[in-house]
XYZ file of C-alpha atoms in Angstrom:
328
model
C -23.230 16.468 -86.029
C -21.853 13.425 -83.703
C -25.240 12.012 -82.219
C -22.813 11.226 -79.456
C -22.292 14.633 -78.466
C -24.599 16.179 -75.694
C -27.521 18.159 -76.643
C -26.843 22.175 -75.751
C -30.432 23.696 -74.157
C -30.623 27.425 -74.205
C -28.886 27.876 -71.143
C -25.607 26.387 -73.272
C -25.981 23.106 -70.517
C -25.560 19.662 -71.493
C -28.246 18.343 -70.139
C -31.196 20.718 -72.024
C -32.291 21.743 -68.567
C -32.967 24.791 -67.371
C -30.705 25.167 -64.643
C -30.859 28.045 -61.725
C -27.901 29.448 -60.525
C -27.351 29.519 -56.572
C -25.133 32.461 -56.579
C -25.965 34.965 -54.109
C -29.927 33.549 -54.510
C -31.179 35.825 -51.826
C -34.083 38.239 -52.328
C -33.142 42.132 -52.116
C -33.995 43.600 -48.717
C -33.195 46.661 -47.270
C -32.230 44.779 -43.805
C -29.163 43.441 -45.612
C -27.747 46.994 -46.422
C -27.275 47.868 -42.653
C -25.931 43.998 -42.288
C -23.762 44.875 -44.061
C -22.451 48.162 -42.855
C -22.435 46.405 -39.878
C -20.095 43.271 -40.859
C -17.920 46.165 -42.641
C -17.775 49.572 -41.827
C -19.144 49.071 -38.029
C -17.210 51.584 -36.576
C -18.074 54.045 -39.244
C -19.593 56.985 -37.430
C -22.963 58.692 -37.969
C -23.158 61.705 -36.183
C -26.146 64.058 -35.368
C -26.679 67.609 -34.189
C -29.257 66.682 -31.269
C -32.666 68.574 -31.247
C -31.221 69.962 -28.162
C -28.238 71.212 -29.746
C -25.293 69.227 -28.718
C -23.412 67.014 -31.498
C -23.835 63.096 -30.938
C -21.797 60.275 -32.240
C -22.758 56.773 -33.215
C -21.286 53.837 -35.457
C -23.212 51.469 -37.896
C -22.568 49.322 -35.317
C -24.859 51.325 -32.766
C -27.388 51.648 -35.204
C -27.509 48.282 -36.463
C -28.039 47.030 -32.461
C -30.401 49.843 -31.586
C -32.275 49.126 -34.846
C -32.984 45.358 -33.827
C -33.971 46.545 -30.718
C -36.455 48.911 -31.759
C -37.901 45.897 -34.249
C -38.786 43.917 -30.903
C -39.756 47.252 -29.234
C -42.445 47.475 -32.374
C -42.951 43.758 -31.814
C -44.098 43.539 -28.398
C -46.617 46.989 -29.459
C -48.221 44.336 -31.348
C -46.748 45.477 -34.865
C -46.907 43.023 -37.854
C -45.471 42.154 -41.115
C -47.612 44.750 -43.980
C -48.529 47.014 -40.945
C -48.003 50.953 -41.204
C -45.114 53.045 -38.614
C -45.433 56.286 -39.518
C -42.154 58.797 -38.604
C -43.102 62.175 -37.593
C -38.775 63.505 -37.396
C -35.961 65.183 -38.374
C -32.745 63.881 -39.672
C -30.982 62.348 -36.998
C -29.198 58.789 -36.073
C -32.345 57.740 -33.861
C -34.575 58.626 -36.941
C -32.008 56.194 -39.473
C -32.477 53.177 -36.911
C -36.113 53.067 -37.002
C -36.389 53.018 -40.434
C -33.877 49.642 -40.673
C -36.060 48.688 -37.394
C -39.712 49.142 -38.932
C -38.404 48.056 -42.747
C -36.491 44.548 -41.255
C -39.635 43.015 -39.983
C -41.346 43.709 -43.116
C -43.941 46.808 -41.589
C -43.808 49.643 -43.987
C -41.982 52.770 -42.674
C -44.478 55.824 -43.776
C -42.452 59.087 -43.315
C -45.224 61.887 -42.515
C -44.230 65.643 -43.481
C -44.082 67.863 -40.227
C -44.711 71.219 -42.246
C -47.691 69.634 -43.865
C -51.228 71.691 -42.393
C -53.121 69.746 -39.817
C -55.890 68.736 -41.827
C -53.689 67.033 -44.651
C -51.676 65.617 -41.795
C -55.347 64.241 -40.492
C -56.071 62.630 -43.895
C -52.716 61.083 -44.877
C -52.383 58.939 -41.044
C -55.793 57.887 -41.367
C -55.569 57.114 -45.205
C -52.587 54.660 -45.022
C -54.022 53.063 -41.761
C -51.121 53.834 -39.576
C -51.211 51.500 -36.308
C -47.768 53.683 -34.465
C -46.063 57.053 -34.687
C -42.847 57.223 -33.836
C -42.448 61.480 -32.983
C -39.324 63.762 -32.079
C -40.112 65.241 -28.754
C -40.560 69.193 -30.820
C -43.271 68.170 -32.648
C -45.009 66.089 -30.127
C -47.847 68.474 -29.436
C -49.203 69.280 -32.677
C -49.467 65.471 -32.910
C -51.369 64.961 -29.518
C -53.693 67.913 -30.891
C -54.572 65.310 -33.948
C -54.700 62.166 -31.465
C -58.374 62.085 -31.304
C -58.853 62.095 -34.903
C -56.685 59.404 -35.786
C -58.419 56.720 -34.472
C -56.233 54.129 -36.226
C -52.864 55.071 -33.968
C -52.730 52.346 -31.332
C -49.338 54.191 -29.777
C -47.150 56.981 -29.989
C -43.411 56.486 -29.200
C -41.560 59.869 -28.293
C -38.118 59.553 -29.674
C -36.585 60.750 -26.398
C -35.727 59.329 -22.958
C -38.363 58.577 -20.413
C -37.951 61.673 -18.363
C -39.101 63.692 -21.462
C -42.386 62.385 -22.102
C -45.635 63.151 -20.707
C -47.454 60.323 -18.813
C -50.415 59.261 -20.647
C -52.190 55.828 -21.856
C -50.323 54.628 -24.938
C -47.453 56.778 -24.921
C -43.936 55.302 -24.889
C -40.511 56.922 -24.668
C -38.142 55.830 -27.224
C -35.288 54.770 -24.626
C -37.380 53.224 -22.710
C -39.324 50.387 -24.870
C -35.919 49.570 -26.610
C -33.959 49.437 -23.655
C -36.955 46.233 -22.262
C -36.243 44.558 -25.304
C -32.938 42.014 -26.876
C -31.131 42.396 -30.025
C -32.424 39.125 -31.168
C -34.657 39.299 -33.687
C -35.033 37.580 -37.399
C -34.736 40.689 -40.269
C -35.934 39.669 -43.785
C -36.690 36.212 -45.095
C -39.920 37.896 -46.967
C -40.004 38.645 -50.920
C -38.054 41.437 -52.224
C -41.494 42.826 -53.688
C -43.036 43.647 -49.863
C -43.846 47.316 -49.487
C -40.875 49.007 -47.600
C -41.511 52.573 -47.617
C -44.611 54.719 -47.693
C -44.337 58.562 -48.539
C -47.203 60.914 -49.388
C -47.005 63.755 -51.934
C -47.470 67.427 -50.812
C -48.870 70.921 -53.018
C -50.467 68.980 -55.487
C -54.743 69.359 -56.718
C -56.942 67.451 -54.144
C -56.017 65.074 -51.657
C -51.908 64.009 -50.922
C -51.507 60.908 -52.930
C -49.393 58.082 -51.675
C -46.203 56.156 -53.437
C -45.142 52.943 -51.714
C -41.401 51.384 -52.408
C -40.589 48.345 -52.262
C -37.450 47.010 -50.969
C -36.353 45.646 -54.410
C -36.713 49.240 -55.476
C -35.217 51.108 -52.668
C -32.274 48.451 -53.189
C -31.660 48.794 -56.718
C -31.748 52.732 -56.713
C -28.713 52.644 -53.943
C -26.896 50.775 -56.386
C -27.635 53.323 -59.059
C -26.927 56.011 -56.779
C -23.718 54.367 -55.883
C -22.416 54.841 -59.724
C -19.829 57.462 -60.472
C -21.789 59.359 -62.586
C -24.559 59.995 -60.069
C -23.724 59.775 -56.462
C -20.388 58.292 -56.794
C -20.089 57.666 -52.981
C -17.426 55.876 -51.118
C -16.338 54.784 -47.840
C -14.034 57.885 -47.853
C -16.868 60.061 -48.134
C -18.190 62.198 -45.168
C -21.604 62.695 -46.311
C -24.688 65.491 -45.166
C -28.494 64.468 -46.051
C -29.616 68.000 -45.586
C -32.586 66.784 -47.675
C -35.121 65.460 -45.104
C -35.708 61.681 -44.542
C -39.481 62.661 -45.216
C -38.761 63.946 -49.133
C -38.360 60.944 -51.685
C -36.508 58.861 -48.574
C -33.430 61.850 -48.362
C -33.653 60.874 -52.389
C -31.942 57.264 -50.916
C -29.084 58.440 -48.597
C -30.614 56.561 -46.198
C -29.496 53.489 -47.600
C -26.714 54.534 -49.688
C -24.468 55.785 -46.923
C -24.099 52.340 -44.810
C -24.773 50.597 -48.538
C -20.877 52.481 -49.311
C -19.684 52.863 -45.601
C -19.631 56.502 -46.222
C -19.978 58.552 -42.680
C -23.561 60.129 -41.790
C -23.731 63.967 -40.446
C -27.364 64.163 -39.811
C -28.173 67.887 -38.969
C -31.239 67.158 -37.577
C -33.327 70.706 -37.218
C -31.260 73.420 -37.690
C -30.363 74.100 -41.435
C -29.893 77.959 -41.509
C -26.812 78.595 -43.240
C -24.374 79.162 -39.710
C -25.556 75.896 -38.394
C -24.320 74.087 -41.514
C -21.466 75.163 -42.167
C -20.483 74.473 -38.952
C -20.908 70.973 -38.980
C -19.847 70.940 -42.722
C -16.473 72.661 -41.365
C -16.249 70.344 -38.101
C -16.867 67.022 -39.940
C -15.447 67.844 -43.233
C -18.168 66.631 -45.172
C -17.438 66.109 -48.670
C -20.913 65.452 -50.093
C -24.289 67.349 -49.432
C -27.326 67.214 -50.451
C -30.510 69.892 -50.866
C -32.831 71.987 -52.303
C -31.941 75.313 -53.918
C -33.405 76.994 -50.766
C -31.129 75.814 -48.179
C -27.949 75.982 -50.666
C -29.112 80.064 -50.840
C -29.233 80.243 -47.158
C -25.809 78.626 -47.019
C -24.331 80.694 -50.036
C -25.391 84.100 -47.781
C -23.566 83.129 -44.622
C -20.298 82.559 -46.789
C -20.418 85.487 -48.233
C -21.310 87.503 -44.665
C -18.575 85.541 -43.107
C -15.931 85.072 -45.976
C -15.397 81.759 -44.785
C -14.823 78.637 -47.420
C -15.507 75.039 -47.323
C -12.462 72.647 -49.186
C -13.678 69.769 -48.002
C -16.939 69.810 -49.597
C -16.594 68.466 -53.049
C -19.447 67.818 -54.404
C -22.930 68.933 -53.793
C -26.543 67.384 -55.147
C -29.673 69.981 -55.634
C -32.899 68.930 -56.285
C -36.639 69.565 -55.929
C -37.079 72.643 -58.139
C -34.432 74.369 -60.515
C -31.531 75.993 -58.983
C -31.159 79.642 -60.126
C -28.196 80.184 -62.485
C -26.980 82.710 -60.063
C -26.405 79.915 -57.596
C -25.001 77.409 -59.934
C -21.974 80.279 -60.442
């Protein structure tokens, strides 16, 4: 060997140095996702069947400004980087843009269960130390019934307009603390390891248990759920999370959808069998997702109705075996 020659280090470099690479050297947030569905699928619509009934249109766009505004809504409530915003809601567009707002500052977004019993709902809020609730207007009351037992919750923010909400110390509508706040606020710029999501299990022995993601986690499973052979979405898709945000994060729609540019039909509520196909039919959703339950429900109004669905190509089912009956 020439001693002329330059010695190779394990990184096959002249110099014997370990050398890092500068490529895309930015840590894996979940704030980026919606930056990025922002920068390039803005006008990308997610659309929601209301809890009032009516059908309501957004873009990535709307999200992504409505999401930085509820960050400095959370903000000025005195929320703080590692602090817990619980979400007590349904699947709808105002539900998606308080998880990118609560997630970008680095708070931890913990999606509570609606159907779980009072008492369980007692323990989990108290357990992970939530400091805000952010509530559909529906199940407002059987929170407020809980209020004085959660003596953590500094405020309660009614996802509705100001007109809709009760008067009361500490009680906020939705429209209102966004609409007193700017757009401009810093997302990310914390490790990828910081706790991102917080979701408590249900129906098992003793007391829920709770399973925190982080956002390195929740970002690497949209890119797994992005690969043909699982999800295999696209920005041609039209895709329905049936699955509620509050199971296993809508098992990642949440951030796959902008992640692809895929359009949203959020069908908030209502997921008896008429009530999705018609938005199924209306929006010509290609992709679905749900448990075996709600696929039944759906399969029955078919066959009472004889009506078919081409768009829909593909469907996911998950959360307990589907019944070979169903499969055919």
């Amino acid at each position: 060997m020439d001693s002329r020659e330059p010695r190779r280090g394990a990184d096959g470099l002249g110099s014997g140095l370990a050398v890092r690479s500068l490529m895309q050297d930015w840590p894996l947030t979940v704030d980026r996702i919606l930056e990025h569905a922002n920068l390039q699928h803005g006008r990308q619509q997610v659309v929601t069947r209301s809890l009032e009934g009516p059908i309501v249109r957004a873009s990535y766009a709307d999200i992504y400004r409505r999401a930085k505004r509820c960050s400095n809504a959370l903000k000025a409530l005195g929320v703080r980087p590692g602090d817990r915003v619980a979400t007590l809601a349904w699947n709808t567009g105002r539900h998606l843009e308080t998880w990118y707002g609560i997630m970008g500052i680095g708070a931890v977004c913990h999606t509570l269960n609606p159907r779980t019993f009072a008492d369980q709902q007692r323990y989990i809020v108290n357990h992970a130390e939530d400091r805000v609730i952010l509530v559909d207007l529906p199940l407002l009351p059987a929170l407020l019934a809980l209020k004085d037992q959660l003596p953590g919750v500094r405020d309660i923010v009614v996802l509705g307009d100001p007109g809709e909400v009760p008067v009361a110390e500490h009680l906020h509508a939705y429209e209102a603390v966004i609409e007193a706040v700017s757009e401009d606020v810093v997302w990310g710029g914390f490790d990828e390891q910081t706790p991102a999501g917080l979701c408590y299990t249900s129906g098992t022995t003793g007391n829920p248990k709770g399973v925190l993601y982080s956002h390195r986690s929740n970002f690497l499973h949209t890119f797994m759920t992005l690969a043909h052979d699982v999800m295999g979405l696209s920005a041609r898709d039209v895709v329905m999370p049936i699955v509620p945000m509050f199971h296993a994060n809508a098992w990642g729609l949440t951030f796959s959808c902008p992640a692809a540019g895929a359009k949203m039909v959020m069908p908030g509520q209502r997921l008896d069998g008429a009530s999705l196909r018609e938005l199924i039919e209306g929006e010509g959703v290609t992709f679905a997702a749900a448990v075996p339950t709600v696929w039944q429900g759906l399969l029955d109004d078919l066959r009472a109705t004889g009506a078919r669905l081409p768009s829909l190509r593909r469907i996911m089912i998950g959360g307990a075996a589907a019944p070979e009956a169903l499969v055919r």
